[in-house]
PDB file of C-alpha atoms in Angstrom:
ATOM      1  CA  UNK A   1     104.713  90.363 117.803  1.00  0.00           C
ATOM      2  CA  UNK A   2     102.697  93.621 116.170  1.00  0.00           C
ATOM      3  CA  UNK A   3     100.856  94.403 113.649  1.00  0.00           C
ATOM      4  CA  UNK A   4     102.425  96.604 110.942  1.00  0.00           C
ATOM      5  CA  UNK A   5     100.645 100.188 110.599  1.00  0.00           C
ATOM      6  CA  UNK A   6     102.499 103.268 109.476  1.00  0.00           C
ATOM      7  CA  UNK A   7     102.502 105.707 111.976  1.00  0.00           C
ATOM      8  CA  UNK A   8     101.938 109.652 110.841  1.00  0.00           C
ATOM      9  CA  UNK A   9     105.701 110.297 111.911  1.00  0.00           C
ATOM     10  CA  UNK A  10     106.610 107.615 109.224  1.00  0.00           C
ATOM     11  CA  UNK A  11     104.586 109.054 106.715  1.00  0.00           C
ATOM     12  CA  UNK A  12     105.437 112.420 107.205  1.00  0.00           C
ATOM     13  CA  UNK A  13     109.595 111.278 106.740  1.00  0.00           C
ATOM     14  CA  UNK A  14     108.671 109.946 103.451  1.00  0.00           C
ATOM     15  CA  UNK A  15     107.647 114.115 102.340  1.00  0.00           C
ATOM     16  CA  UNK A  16     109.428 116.511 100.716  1.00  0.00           C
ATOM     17  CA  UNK A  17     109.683 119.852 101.337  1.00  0.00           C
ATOM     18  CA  UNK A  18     110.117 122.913  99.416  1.00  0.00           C
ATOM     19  CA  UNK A  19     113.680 124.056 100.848  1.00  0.00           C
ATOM     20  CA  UNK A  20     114.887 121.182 100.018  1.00  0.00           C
ATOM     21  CA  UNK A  21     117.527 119.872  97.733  1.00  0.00           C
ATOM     22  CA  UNK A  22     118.531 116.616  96.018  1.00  0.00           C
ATOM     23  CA  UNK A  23     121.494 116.202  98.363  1.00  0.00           C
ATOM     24  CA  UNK A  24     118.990 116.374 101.382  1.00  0.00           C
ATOM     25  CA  UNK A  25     117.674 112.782 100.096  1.00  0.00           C
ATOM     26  CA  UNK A  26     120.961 110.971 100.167  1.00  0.00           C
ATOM     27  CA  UNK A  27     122.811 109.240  98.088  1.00  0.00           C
ATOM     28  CA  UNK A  28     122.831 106.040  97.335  1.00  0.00           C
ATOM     29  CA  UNK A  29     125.400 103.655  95.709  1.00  0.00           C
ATOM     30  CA  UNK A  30     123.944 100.436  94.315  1.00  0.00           C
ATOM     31  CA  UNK A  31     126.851  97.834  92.771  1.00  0.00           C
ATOM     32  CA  UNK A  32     125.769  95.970  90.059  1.00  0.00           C
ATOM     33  CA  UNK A  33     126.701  92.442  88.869  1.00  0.00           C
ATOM     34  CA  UNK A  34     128.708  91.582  85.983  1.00  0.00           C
ATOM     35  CA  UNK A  35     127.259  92.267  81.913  1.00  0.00           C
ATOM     36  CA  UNK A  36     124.649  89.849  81.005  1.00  0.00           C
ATOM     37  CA  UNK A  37     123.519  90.294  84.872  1.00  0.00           C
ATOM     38  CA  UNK A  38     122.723  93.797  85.702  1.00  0.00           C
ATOM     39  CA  UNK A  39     118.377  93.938  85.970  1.00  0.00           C
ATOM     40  CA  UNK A  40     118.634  92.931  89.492  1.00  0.00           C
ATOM     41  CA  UNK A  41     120.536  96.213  90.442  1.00  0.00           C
ATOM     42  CA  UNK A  42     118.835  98.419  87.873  1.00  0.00           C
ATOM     43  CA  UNK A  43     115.834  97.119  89.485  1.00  0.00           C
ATOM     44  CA  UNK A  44     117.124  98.370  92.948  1.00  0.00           C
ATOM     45  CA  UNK A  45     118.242 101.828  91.757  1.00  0.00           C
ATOM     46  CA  UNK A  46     114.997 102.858  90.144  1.00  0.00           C
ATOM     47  CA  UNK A  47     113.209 101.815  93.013  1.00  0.00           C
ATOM     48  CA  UNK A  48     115.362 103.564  95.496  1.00  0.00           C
ATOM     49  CA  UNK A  49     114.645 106.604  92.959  1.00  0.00           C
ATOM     50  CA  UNK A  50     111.112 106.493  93.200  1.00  0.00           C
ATOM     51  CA  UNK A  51     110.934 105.777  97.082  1.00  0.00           C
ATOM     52  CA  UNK A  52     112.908 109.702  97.117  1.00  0.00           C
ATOM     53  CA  UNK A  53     116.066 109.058  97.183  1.00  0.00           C
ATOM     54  CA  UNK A  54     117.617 112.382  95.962  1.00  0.00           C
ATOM     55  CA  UNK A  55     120.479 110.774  93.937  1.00  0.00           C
ATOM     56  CA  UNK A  56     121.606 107.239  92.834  1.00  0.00           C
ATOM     57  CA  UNK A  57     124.630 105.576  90.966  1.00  0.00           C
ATOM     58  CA  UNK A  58     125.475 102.404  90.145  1.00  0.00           C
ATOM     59  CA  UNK A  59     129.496 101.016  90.825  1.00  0.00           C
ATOM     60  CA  UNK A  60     130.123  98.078  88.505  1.00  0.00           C
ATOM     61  CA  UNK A  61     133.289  97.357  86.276  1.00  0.00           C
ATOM     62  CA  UNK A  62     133.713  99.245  82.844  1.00  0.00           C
ATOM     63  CA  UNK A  63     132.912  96.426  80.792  1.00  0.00           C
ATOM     64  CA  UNK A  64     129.750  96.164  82.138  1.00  0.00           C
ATOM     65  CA  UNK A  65     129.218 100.432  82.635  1.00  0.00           C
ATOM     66  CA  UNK A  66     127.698 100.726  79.024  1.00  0.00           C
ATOM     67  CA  UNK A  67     124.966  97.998  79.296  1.00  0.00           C
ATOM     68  CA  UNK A  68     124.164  99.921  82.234  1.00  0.00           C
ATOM     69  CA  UNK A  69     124.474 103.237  80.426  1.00  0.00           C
ATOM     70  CA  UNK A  70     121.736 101.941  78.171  1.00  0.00           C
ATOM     71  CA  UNK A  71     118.850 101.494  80.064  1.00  0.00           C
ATOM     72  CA  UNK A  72     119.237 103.950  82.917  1.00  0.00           C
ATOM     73  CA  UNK A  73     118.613 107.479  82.785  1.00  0.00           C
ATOM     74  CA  UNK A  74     118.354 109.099  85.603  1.00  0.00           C
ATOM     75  CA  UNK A  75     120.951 106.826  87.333  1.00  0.00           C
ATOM     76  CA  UNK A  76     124.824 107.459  87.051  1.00  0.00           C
ATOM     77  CA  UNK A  77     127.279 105.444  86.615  1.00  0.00           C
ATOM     78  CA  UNK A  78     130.585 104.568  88.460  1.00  0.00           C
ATOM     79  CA  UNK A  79     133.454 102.714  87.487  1.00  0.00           C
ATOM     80  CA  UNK A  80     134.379 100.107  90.637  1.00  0.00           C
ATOM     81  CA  UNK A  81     136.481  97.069  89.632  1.00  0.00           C
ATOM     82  CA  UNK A  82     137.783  95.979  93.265  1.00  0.00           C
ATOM     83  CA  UNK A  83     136.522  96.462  96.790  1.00  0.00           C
ATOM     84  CA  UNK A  84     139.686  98.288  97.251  1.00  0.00           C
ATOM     85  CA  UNK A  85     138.369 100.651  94.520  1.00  0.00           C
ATOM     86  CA  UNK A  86     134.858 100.706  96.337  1.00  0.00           C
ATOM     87  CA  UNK A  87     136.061 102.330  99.621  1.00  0.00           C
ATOM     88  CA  UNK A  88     138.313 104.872  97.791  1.00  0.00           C
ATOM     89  CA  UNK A  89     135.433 106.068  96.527  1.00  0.00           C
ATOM     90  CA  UNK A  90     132.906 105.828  99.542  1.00  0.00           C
ATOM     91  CA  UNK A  91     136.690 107.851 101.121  1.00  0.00           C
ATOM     92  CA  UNK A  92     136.914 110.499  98.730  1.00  0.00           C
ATOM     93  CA  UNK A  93     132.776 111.777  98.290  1.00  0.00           C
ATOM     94  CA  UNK A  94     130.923 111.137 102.120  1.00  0.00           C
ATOM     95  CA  UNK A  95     127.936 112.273 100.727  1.00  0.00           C
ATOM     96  CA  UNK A  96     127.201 108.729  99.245  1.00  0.00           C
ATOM     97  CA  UNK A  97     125.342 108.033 102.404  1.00  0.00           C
ATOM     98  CA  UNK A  98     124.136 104.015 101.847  1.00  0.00           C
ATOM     99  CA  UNK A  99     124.603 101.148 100.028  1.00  0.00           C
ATOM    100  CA  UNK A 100     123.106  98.657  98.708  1.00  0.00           C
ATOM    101  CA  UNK A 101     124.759  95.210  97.558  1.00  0.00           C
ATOM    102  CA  UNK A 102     123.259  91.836  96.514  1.00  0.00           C
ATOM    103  CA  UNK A 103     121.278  91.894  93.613  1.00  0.00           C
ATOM    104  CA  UNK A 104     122.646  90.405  90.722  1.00  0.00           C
ATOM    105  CA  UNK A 105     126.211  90.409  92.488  1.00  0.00           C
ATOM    106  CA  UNK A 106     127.207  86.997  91.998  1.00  0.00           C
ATOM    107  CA  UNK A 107     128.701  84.515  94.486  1.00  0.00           C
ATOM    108  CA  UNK A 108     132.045  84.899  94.126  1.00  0.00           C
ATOM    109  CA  UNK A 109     135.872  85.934  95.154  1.00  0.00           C
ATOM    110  CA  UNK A 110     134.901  89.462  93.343  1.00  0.00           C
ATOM    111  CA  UNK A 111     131.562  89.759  95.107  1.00  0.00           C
ATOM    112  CA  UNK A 112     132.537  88.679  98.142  1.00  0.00           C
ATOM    113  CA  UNK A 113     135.385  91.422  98.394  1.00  0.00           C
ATOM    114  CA  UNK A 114     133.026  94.617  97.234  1.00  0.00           C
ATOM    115  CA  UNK A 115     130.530  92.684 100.319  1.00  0.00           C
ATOM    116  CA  UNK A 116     133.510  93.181 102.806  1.00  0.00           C
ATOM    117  CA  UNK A 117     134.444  96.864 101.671  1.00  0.00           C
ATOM    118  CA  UNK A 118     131.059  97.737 101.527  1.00  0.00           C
ATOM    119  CA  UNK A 119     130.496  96.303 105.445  1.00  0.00           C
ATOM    120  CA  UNK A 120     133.486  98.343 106.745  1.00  0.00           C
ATOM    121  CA  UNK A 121     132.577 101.439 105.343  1.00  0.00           C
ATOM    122  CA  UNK A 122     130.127 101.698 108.024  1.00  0.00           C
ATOM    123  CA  UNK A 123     127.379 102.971 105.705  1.00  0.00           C
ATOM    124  CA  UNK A 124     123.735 102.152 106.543  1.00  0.00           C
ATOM    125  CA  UNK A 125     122.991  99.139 104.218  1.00  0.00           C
ATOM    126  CA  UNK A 126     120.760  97.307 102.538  1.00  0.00           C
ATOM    127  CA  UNK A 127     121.969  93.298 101.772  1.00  0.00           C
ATOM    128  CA  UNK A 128     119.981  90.980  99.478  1.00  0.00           C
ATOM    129  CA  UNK A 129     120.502  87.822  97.513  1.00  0.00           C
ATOM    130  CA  UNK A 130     124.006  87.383  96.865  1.00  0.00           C
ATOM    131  CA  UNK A 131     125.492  88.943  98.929  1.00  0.00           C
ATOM    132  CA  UNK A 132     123.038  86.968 101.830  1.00  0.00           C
ATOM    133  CA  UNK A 133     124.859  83.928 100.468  1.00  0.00           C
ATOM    134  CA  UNK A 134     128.388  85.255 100.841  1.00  0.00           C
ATOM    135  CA  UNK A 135     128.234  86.113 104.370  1.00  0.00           C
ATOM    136  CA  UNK A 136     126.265  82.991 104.866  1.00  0.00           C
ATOM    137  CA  UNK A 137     129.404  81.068 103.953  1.00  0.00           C
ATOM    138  CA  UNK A 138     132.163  83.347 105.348  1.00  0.00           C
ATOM    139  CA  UNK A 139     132.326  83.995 109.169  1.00  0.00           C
ATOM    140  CA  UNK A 140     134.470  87.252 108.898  1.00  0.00           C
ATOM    141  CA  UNK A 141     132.017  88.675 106.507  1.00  0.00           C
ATOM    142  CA  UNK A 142     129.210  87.981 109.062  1.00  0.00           C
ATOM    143  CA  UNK A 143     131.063  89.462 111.590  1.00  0.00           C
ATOM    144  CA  UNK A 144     131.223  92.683 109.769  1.00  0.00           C
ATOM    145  CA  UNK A 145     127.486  92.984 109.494  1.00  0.00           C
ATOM    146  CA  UNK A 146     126.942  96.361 111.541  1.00  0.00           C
ATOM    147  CA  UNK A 147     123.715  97.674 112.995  1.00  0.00           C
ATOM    148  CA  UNK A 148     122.891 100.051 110.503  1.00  0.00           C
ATOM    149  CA  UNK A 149     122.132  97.166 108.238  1.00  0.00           C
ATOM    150  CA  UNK A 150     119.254  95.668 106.894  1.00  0.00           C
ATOM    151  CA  UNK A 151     119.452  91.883 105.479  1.00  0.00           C
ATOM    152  CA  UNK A 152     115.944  90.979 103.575  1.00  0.00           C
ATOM    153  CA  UNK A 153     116.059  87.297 102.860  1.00  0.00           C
ATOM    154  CA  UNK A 154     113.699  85.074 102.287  1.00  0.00           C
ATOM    155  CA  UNK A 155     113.020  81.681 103.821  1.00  0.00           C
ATOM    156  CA  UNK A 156     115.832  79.601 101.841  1.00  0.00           C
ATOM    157  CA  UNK A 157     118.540  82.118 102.489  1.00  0.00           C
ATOM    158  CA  UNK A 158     117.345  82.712 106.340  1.00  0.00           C
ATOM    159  CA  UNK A 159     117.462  78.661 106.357  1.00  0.00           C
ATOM    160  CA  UNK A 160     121.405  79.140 104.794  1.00  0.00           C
ATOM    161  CA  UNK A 161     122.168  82.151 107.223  1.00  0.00           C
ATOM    162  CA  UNK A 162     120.741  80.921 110.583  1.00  0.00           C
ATOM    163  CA  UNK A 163     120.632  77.156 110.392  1.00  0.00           C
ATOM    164  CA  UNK A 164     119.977  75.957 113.975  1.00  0.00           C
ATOM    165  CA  UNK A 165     117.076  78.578 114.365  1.00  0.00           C
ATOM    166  CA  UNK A 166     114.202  76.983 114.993  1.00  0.00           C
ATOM    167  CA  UNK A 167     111.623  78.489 112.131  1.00  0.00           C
ATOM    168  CA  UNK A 168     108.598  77.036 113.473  1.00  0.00           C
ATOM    169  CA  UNK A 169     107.896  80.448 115.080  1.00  0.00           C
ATOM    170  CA  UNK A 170     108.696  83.035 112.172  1.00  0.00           C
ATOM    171  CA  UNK A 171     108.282  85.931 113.941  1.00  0.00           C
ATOM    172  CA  UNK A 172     110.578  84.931 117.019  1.00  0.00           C
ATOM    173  CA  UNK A 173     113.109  83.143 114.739  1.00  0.00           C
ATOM    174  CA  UNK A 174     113.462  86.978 112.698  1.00  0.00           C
ATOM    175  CA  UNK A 175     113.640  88.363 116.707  1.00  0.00           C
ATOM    176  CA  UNK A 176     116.971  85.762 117.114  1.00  0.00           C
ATOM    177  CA  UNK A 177     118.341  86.174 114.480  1.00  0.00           C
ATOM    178  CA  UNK A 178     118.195  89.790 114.519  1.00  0.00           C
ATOM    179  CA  UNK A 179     119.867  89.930 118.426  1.00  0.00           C
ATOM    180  CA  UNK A 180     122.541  87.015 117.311  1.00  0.00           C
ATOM    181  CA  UNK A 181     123.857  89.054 113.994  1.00  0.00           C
ATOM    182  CA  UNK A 182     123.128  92.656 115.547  1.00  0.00           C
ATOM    183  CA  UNK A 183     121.388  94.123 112.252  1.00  0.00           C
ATOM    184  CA  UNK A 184     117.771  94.419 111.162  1.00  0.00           C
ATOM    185  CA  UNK A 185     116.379  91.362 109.659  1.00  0.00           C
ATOM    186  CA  UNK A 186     112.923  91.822 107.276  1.00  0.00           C
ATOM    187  CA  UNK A 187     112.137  88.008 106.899  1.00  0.00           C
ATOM    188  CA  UNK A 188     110.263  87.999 103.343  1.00  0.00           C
ATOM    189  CA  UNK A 189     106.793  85.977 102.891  1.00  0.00           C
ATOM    190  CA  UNK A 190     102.925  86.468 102.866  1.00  0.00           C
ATOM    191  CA  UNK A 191     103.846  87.245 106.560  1.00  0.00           C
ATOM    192  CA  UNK A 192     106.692  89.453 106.351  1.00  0.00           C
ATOM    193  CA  UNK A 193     108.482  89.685 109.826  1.00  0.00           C
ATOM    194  CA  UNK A 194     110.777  92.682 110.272  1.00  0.00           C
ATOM    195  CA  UNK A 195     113.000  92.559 113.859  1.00  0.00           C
ATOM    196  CA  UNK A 196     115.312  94.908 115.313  1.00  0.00           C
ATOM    197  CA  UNK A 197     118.453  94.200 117.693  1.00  0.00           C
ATOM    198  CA  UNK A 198     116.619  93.888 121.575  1.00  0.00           C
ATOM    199  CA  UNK A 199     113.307  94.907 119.733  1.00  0.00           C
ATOM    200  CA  UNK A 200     109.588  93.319 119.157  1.00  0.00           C
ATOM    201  CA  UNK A 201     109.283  92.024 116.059  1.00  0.00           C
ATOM    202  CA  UNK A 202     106.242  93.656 113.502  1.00  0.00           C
ATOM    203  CA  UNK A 203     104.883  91.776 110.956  1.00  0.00           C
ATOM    204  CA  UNK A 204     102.966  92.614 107.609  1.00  0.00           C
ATOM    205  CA  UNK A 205     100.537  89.996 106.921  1.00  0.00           C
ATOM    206  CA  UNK A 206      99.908  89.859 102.906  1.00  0.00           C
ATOM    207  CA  UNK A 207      97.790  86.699 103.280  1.00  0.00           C
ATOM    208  CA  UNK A 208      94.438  87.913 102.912  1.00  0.00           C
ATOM    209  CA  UNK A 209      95.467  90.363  99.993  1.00  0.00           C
ATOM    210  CA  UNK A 210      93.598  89.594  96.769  1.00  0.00           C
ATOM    211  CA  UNK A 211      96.647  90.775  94.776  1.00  0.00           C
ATOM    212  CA  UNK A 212      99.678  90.554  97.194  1.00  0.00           C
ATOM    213  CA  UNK A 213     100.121  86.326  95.762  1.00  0.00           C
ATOM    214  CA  UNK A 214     101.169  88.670  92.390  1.00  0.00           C
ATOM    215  CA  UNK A 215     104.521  89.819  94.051  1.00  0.00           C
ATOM    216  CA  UNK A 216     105.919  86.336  93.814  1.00  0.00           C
ATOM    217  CA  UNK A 217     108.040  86.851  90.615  1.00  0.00           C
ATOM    218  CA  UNK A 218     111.374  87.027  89.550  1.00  0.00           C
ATOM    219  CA  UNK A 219     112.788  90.384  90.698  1.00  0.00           C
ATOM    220  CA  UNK A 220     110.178  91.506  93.098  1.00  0.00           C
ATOM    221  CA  UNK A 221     112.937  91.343  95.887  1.00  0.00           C
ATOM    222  CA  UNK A 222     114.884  93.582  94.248  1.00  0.00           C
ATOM    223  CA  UNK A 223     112.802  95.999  93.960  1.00  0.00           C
ATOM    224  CA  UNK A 224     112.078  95.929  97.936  1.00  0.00           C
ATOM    225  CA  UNK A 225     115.723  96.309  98.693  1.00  0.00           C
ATOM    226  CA  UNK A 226     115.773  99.306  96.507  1.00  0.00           C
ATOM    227  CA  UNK A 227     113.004 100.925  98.424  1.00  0.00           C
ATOM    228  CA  UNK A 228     115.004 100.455 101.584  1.00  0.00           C
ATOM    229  CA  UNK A 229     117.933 101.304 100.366  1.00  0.00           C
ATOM    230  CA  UNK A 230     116.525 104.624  99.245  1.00  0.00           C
ATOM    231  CA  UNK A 231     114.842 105.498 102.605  1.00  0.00           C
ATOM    232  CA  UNK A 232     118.141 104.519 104.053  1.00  0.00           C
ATOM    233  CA  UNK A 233     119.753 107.225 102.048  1.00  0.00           C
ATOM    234  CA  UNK A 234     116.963 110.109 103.054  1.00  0.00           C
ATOM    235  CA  UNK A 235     118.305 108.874 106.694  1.00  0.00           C
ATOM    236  CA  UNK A 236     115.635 107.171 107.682  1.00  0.00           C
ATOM    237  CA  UNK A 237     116.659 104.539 111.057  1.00  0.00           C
ATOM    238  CA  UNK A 238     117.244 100.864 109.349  1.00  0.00           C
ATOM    239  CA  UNK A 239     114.155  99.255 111.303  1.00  0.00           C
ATOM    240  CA  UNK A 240     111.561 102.459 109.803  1.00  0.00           C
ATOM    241  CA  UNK A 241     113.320 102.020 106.537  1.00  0.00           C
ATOM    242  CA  UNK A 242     112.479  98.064 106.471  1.00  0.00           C
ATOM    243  CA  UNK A 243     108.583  98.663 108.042  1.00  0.00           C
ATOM    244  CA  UNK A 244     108.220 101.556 105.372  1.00  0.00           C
ATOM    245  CA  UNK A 245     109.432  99.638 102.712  1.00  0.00           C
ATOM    246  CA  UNK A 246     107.484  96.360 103.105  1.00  0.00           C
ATOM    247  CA  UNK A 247     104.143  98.545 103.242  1.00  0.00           C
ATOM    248  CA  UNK A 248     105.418 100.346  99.862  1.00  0.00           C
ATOM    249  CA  UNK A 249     106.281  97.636  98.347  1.00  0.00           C
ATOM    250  CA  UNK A 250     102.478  95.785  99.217  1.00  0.00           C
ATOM    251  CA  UNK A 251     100.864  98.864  98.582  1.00  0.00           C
ATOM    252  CA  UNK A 252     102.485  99.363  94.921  1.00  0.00           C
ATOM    253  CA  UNK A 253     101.946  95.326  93.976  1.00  0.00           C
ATOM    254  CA  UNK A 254      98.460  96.304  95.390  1.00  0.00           C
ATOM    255  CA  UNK A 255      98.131  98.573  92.634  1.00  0.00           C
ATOM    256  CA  UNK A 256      98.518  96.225  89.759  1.00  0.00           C
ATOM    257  CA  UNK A 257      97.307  93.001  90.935  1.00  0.00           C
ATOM    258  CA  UNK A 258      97.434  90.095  87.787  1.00  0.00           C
ATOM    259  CA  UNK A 259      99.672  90.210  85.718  1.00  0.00           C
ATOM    260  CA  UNK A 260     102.442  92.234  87.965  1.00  0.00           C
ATOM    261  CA  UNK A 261     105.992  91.733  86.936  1.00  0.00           C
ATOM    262  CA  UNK A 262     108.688  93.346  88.832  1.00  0.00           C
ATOM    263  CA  UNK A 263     109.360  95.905  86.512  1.00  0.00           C
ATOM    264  CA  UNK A 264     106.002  97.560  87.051  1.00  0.00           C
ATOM    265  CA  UNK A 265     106.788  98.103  90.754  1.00  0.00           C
ATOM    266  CA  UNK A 266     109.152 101.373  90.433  1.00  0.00           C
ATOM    267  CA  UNK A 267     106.243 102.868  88.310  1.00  0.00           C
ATOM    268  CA  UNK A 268     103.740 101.602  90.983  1.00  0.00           C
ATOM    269  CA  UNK A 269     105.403 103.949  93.826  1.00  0.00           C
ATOM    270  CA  UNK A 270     104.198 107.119  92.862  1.00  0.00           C
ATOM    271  CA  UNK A 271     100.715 105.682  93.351  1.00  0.00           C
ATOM    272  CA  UNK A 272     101.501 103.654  96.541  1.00  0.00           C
ATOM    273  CA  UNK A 273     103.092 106.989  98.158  1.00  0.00           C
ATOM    274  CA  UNK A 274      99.830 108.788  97.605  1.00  0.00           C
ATOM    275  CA  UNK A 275      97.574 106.136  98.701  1.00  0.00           C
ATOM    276  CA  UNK A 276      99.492 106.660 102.126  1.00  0.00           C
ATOM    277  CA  UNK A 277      98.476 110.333 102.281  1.00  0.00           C
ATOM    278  CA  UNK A 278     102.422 111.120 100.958  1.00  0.00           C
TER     279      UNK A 278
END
């Protein structure tokens, strides 16, 4: 096990340079759970906004596309009722480059379908919460997970994903489980544990951070899969993407300290990047 430190070549992905154009940044497609249950993936796109991603939009159904349409700006907005939907529209644009799919999804037939289009699209991708719980319960979906993903669950849904690995050993129980499902796996905690298929595993120990306890509430996680998500799309490797992320993430809760709810953490970023010499 190592020590996560940014190395200047991670940095230095996370700039942007003057030729540049949006499109250069990626795309990314975050789906969003049904009305009533959408600040969980609005969380995620404004993140994966502020981490550089050069464009985001949000799939969900059109009853729930105008309580989306009210609180995001800068995000757009595509109608997707039916994973069949989903991957005629990941087939007709290729330059939606990632995906991310979890928050706020729901655990359900509906969910679990938009999980399973999203998987065989191939697209680098970022899978949290809900979608953890689907492919923790069906065996095809987990054999769909690809190696350009990135799973971030925490201990419970590890527990629910990988029950006969031994946990006693964090950091080689992330390194298993990354080698048995053949994706990256960023193990969530005061010592988060991020492995890579045949890799070592790094780990980012929060423990001793005066305000890194203020990250555990509601929506936090959310927020971290939208970082990743968003360095997925600016085509950064899944494994930099996670390490990247999880020192973002620290860096912006850092920031704040008391008080933190998740909804400060997007507006944290800006901060967090320049503290890292961005």
């Amino acid at each position: 096990m190592t020590s996560l430190v940014l190395s200047a070549t991670q940095i230095d992905a996370l700039r942007k340079h003057p030729h540049q154009h949006k499109y250069d940044h990626g795309h990314l497609l975050v789906l969003s759970g049904p009305r009533h249950q959408t600040g969980a993936a609005r969380l995620a796109a404004i993140s994966a906004l502020r981490a550089g991603a050069g464009l985001v939009t949000m799939g969900a159904t059109e009853r729930t596309l105008p309580e989306l349409a009210a609180h995001c700006t800068e995000v757009m907005l595509a109608q997707i009722e039916t994973g069949a939907a989903l991957s005629a529209m990941l087939d007709a644009d290729q330059r939606v480059n990632a995906l991310c799919i979890g928050p706020g999804l729901r655990v359900d037939r509906h969910g679990g379908d938009l999980v399973m289009h999203a998987l065989q699209s191939k697209r680098p991708c970022v899978l949290d919460a809900d979608a953890l719980t689907l492919i923790a319960q069906n065996d095809a979906l987990r054999s769909d997970v690809h190696d350009t993903c990135v799973l971030t669950p925490h201990m419970g849904e590890f527990k629910r994903l990988f029950p006969d690995i031994n946990i006693d050993d964090k950091a080689k129980a992330a390194q298993t489980a990354a080698d048995q499902i053949g994706s990256v796996i960023l193990l969530k905690g005061s010592q988060t544990v991020i492995a890579m298929p045949g890799g070592k595993p790094a780990t980012l120990d929060s423990s001793k951070m005066k305000n890194a306890p203020w990250l555990a509430t509601a929506g936090a996680g959310d927020v971290l899969a939208g970082i990743i998500a968003g360095l997925l799309a600016r085509g950064i490797e899944p494994v930099e993407a996670a390490q990247i992320g999880a020192v973002l993430h620290l860096h912006a809760a850092g920031a704040k300290g008391p008080g933190l709810v998740a909804g400060d953490l997007p507006y944290l970023l800006p901060k967090a990047l320049q503290d890292l010499g961005v």
